[in-house]
Short mmCIF file of C-alpha atoms in Angstrom, two decimals:
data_model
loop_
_atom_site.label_atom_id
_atom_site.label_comp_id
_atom_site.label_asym_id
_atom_site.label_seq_id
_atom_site.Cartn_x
_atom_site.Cartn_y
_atom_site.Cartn_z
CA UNK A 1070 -22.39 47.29 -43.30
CA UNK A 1071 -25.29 45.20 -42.82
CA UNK A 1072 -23.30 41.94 -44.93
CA UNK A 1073 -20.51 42.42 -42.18
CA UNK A 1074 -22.66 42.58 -38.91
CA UNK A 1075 -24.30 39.27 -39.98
CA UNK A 1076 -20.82 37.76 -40.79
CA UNK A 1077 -19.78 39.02 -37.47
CA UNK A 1078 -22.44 37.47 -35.68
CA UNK A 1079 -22.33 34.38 -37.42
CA UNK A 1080 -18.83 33.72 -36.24
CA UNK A 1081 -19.70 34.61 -32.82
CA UNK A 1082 -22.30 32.04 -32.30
CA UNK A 1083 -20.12 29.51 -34.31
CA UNK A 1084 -17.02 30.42 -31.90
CA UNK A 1085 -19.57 29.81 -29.04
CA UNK A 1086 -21.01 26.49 -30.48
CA UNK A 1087 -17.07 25.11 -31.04
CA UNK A 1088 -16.46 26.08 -27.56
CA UNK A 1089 -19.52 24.20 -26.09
CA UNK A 1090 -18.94 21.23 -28.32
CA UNK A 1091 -15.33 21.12 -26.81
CA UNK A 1092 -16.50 21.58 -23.24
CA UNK A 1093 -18.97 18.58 -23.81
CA UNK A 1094 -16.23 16.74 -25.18
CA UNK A 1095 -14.22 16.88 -21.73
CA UNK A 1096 -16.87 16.12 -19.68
CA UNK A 1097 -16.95 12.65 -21.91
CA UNK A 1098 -13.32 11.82 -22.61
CA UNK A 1099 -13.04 9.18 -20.26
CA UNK A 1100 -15.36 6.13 -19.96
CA UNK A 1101 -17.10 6.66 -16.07
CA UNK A 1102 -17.51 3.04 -14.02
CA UNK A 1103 -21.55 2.49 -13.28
CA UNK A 1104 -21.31 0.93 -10.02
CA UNK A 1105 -21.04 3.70 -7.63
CA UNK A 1106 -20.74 3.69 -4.25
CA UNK A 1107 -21.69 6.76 -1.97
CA UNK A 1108 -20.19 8.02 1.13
CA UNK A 1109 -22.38 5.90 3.66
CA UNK A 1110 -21.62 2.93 1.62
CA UNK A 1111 -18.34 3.99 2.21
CA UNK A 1112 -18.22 4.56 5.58
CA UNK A 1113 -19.77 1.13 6.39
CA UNK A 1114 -16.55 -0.34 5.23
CA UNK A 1115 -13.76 2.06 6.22
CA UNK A 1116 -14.04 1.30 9.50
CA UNK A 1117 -11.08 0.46 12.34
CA UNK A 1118 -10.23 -2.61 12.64
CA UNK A 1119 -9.81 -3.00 8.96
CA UNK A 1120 -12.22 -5.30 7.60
CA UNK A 1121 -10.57 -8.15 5.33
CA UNK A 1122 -13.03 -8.25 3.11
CA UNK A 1123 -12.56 -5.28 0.89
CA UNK A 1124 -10.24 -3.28 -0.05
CA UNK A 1125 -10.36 0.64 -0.28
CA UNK A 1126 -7.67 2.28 -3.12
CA UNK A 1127 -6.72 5.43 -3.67
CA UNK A 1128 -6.00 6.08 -7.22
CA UNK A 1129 -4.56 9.62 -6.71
CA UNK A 1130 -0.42 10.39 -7.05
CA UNK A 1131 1.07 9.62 -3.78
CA UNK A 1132 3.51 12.54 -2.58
CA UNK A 1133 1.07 14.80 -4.03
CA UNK A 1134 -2.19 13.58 -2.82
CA UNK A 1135 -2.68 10.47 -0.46
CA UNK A 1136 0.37 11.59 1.66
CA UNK A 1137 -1.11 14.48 2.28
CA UNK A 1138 -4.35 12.96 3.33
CA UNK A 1139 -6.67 10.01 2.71
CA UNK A 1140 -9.31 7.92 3.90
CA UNK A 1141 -7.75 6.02 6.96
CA UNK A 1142 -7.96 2.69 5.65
CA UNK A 1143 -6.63 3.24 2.59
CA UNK A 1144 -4.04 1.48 0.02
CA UNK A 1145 -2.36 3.66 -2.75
CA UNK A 1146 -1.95 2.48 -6.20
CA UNK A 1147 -1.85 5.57 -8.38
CA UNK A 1148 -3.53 4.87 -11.72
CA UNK A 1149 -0.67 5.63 -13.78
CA UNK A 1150 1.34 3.17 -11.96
CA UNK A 1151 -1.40 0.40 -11.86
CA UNK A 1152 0.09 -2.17 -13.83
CA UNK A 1153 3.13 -1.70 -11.75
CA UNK A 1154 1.14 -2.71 -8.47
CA UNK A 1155 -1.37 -5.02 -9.16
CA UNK A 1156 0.92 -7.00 -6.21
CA UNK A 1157 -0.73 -4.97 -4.03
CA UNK A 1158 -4.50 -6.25 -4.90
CA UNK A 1159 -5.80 -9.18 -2.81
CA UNK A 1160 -5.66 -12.35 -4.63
CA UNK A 1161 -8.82 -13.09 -4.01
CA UNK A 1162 -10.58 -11.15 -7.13
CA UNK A 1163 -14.09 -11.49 -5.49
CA UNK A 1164 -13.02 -9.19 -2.26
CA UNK A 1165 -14.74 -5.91 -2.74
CA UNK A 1166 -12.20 -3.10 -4.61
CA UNK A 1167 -13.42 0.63 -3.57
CA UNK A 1168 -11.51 2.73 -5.36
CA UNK A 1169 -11.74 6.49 -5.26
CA UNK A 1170 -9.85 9.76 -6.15
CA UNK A 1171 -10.67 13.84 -6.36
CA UNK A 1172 -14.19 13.94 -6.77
CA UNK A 1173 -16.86 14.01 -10.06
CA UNK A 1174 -14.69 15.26 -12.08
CA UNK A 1175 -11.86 12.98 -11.38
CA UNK A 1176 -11.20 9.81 -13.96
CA UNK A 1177 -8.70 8.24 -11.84
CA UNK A 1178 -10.67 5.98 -10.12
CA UNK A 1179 -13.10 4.74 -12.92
CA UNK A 1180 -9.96 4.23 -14.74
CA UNK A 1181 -8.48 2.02 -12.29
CA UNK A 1182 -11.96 0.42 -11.79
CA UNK A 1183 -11.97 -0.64 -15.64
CA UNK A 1184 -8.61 -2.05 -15.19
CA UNK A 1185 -9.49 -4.81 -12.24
CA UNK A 1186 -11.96 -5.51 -13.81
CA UNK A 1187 -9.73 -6.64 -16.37
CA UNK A 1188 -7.28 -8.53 -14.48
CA UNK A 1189 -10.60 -10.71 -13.39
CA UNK A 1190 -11.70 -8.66 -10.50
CA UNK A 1191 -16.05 -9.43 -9.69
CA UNK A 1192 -16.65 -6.83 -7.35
CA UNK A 1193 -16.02 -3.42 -7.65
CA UNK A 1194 -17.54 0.24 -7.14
CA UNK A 1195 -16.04 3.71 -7.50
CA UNK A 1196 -16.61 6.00 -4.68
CA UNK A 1197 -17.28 8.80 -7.22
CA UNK A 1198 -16.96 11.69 -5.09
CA UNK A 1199 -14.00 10.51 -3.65
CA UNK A 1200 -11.88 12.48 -0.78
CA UNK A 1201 -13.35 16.12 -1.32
CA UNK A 1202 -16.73 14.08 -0.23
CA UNK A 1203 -14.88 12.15 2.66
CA UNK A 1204 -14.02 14.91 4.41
CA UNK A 1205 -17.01 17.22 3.48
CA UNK A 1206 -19.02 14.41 5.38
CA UNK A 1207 -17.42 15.09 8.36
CA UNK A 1208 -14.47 12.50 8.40
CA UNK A 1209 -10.75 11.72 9.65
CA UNK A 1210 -8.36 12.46 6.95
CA UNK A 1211 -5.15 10.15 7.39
CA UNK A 1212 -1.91 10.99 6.49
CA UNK A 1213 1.00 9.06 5.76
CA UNK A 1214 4.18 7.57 7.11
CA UNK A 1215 6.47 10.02 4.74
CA UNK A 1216 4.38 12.83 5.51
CA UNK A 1217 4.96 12.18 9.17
CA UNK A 1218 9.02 12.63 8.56
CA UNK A 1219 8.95 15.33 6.51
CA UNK A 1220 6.52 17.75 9.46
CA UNK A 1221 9.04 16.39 11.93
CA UNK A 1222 12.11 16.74 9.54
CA UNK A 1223 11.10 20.76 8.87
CA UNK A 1224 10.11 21.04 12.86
CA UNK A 1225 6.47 21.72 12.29
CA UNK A 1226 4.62 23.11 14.24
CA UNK A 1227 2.22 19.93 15.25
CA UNK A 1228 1.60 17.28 18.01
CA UNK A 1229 2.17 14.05 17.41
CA UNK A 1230 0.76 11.42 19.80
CA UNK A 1231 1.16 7.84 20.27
CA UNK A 1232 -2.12 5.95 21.82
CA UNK A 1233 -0.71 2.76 22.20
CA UNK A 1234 -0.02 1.72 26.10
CA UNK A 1235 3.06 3.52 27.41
CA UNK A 1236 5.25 0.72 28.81
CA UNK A 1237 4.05 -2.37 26.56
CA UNK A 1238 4.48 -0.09 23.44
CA UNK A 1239 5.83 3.26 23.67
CA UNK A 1240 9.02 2.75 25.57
CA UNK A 1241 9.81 -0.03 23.43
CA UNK A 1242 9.85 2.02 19.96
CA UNK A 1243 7.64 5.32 18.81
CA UNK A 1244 7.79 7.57 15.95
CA UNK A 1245 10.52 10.55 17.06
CA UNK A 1246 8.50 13.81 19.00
CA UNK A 1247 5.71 11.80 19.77
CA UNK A 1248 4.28 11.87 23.03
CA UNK A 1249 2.47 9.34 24.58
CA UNK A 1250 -1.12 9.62 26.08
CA UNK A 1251 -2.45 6.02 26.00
CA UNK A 1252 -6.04 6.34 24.77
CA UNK A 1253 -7.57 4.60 28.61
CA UNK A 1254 -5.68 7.02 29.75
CA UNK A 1255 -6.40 9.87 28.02
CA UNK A 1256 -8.42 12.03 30.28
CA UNK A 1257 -6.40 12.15 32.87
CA UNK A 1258 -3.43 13.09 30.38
CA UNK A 1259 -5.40 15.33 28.31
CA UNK A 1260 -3.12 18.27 30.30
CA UNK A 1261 -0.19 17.37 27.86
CA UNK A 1262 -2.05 18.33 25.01
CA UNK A 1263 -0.87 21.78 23.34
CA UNK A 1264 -3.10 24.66 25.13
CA UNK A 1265 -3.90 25.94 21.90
CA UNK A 1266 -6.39 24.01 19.87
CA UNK A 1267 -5.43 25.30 16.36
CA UNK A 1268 -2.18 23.05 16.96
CA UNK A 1269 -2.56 20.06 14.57
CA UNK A 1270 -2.42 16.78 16.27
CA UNK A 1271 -1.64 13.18 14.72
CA UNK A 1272 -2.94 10.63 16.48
CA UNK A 1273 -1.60 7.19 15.89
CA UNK A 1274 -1.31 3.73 17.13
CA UNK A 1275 -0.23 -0.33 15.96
CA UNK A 1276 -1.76 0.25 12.20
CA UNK A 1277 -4.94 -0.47 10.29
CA UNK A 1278 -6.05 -3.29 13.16
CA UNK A 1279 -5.74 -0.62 15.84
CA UNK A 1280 -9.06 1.59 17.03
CA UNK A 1281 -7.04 3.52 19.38
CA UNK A 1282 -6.37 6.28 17.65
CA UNK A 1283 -9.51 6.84 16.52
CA UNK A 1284 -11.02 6.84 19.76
CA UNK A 1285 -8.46 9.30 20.90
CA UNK A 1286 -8.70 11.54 17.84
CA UNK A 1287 -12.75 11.86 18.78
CA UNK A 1288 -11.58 12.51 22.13
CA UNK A 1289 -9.62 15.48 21.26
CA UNK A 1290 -12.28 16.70 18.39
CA UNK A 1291 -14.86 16.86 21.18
CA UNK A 1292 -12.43 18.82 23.39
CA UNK A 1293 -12.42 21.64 20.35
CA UNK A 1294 -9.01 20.73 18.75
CA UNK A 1295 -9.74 21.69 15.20
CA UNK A 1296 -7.34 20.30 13.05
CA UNK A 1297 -7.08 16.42 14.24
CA UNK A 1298 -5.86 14.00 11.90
CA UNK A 1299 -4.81 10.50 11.88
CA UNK A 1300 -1.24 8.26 10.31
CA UNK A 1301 -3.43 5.10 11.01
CA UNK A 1302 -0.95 2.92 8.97
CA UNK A 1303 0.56 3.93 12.58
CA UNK A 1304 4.22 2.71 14.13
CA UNK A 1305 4.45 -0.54 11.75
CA UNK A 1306 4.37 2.03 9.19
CA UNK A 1307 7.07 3.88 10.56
CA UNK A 1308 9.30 0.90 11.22
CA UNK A 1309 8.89 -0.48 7.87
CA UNK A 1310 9.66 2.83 6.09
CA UNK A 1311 12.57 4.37 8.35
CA UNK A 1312 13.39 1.66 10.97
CA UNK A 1313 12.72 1.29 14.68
CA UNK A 1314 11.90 4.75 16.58
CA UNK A 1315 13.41 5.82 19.52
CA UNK A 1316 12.99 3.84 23.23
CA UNK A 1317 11.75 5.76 26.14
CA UNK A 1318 11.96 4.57 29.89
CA UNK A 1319 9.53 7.85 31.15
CA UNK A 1320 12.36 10.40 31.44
CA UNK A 1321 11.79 12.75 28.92
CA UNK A 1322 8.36 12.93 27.96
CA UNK A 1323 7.90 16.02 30.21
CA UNK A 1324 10.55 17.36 27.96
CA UNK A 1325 8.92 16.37 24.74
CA UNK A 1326 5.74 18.41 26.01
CA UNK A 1327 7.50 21.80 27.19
CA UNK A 1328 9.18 21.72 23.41
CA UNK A 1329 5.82 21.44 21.99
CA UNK A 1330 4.25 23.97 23.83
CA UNK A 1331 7.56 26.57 22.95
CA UNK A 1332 6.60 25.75 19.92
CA UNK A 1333 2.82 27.13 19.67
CA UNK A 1334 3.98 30.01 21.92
CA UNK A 1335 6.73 31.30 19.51
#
């Protein structure tokens, strides 16, 4: 009896050892990058305008992940389709590469890291904590151009507004649904809004050049809308991916408001 209780335990603590040896395994199965960059570090360069001198990748699957949401400034190349993209990389290889994915435990990025660095790349860093961080710290998420069709496409339930100026901009071309509430004009617009602040809202503009959704999007944050995002690849975006939107001479964007607010209501 005593011969089997030792056997018994000695297969428990070697079941337990295998177990840990595996686990420690995982945690080192792919090679991490060293030069890390943190969220401030971060922030300093994914700013609106887009700076030209670096370049921010996401290195998570598109319809899965970046569509969904991303930092604003943003260029997808999914590691598992780098080698397929590297057209998308600035050809100057001493432009800063930041590229980042879904946190710690996420090799995407360090991946993608190791391979510019192959292709002759000089400066790079891996935002480590990637997008959980991002938006932990308190910042936009974006959202793309296909993600934008396929809310409208389904009728969701969300606000989608153009900041550009109404007559330059707007009535020349906008993303369909979208209402426009020019961001110098925004407070005294701010009544076409949805009345209920759980509504999401997309604010978006003339792409990664233009601050004006941004400055709208804060605009609306500090008015206790709650779920504010941003498609800051905006209506060049849009025209590139689906074609020119629909013109507006002022008509209808009453309209476009009262069908908005139906929807919340319903």
């Amino acid at each position: 009896m005593k011969i089997a209780t030792r056997l018994l335990i000695v297969l428990v603590v070697a079941m337990f050892a295998t177990l840990g040896m595996t686990s420690a395994q995982a945690d080192t199965a792919w090679k991490k990058y060293t030069n890390i960059a943190d969220v401030k570090l971060v922030m300093k360069y994914a700013v609106i305008p887009k700076r030209d001198d670096v370049m921010i990748i996401d290195a998570r699957p598109t319809a899965r992940k970046y569509d969904k949401g991303h930092i604003p400034v943003a260029i997808n190349i999914p590691d598992r389709k780098f080698n397929k993209m590297t057209n998308l990389l600035p050809k100057d290889k001493s432009t800063l590469l930041v590229f980042y994915c879904g946190g710690v435990k996420c090799p995407l990025s360090h991946n993608s890291a190791f391979k510019a660095e192959k292709l002759g790349y000089k400066n790079i860093k891996v935002y480590a904590a990637g997008y959980p961080d991002w938006i932990k710290a308190g910042n936009f998420r974006s959202v793309s151009a296909a993600y934008v069709k396929k809310l409208i496409d389904k009728k969701a339930k969300v606000a989608i507004i153009d900041a550009r100026p109404t007559k330059r901009k707007y009535d020349k071309g906008h993303v369909p649904t979208a209402i426009s509430i020019p961001t110098r004009k925004f407070a005294k617009l701010v009544h076409m809004l949805p009345t209920n602040k759980s509504t999401p809202l997309i604010f978006y503009c003339g792409g990664l050049k233009c601050p004006l959704s941004p400055k709208a999007a804060v605009k609306a944050m500090k008015m206790g809308y709650t779920k504010v995002m941003l498609f800051q690849a905006g209506y060049p975006a849009w025209k590139k991916a689906y074609g020119p939107g629909p013109t507006t001479f002022g008509s209808n964007v009453k309209t476009v408001k009262l069908a908005i607010d139906t929807g919340d209501e319903s």
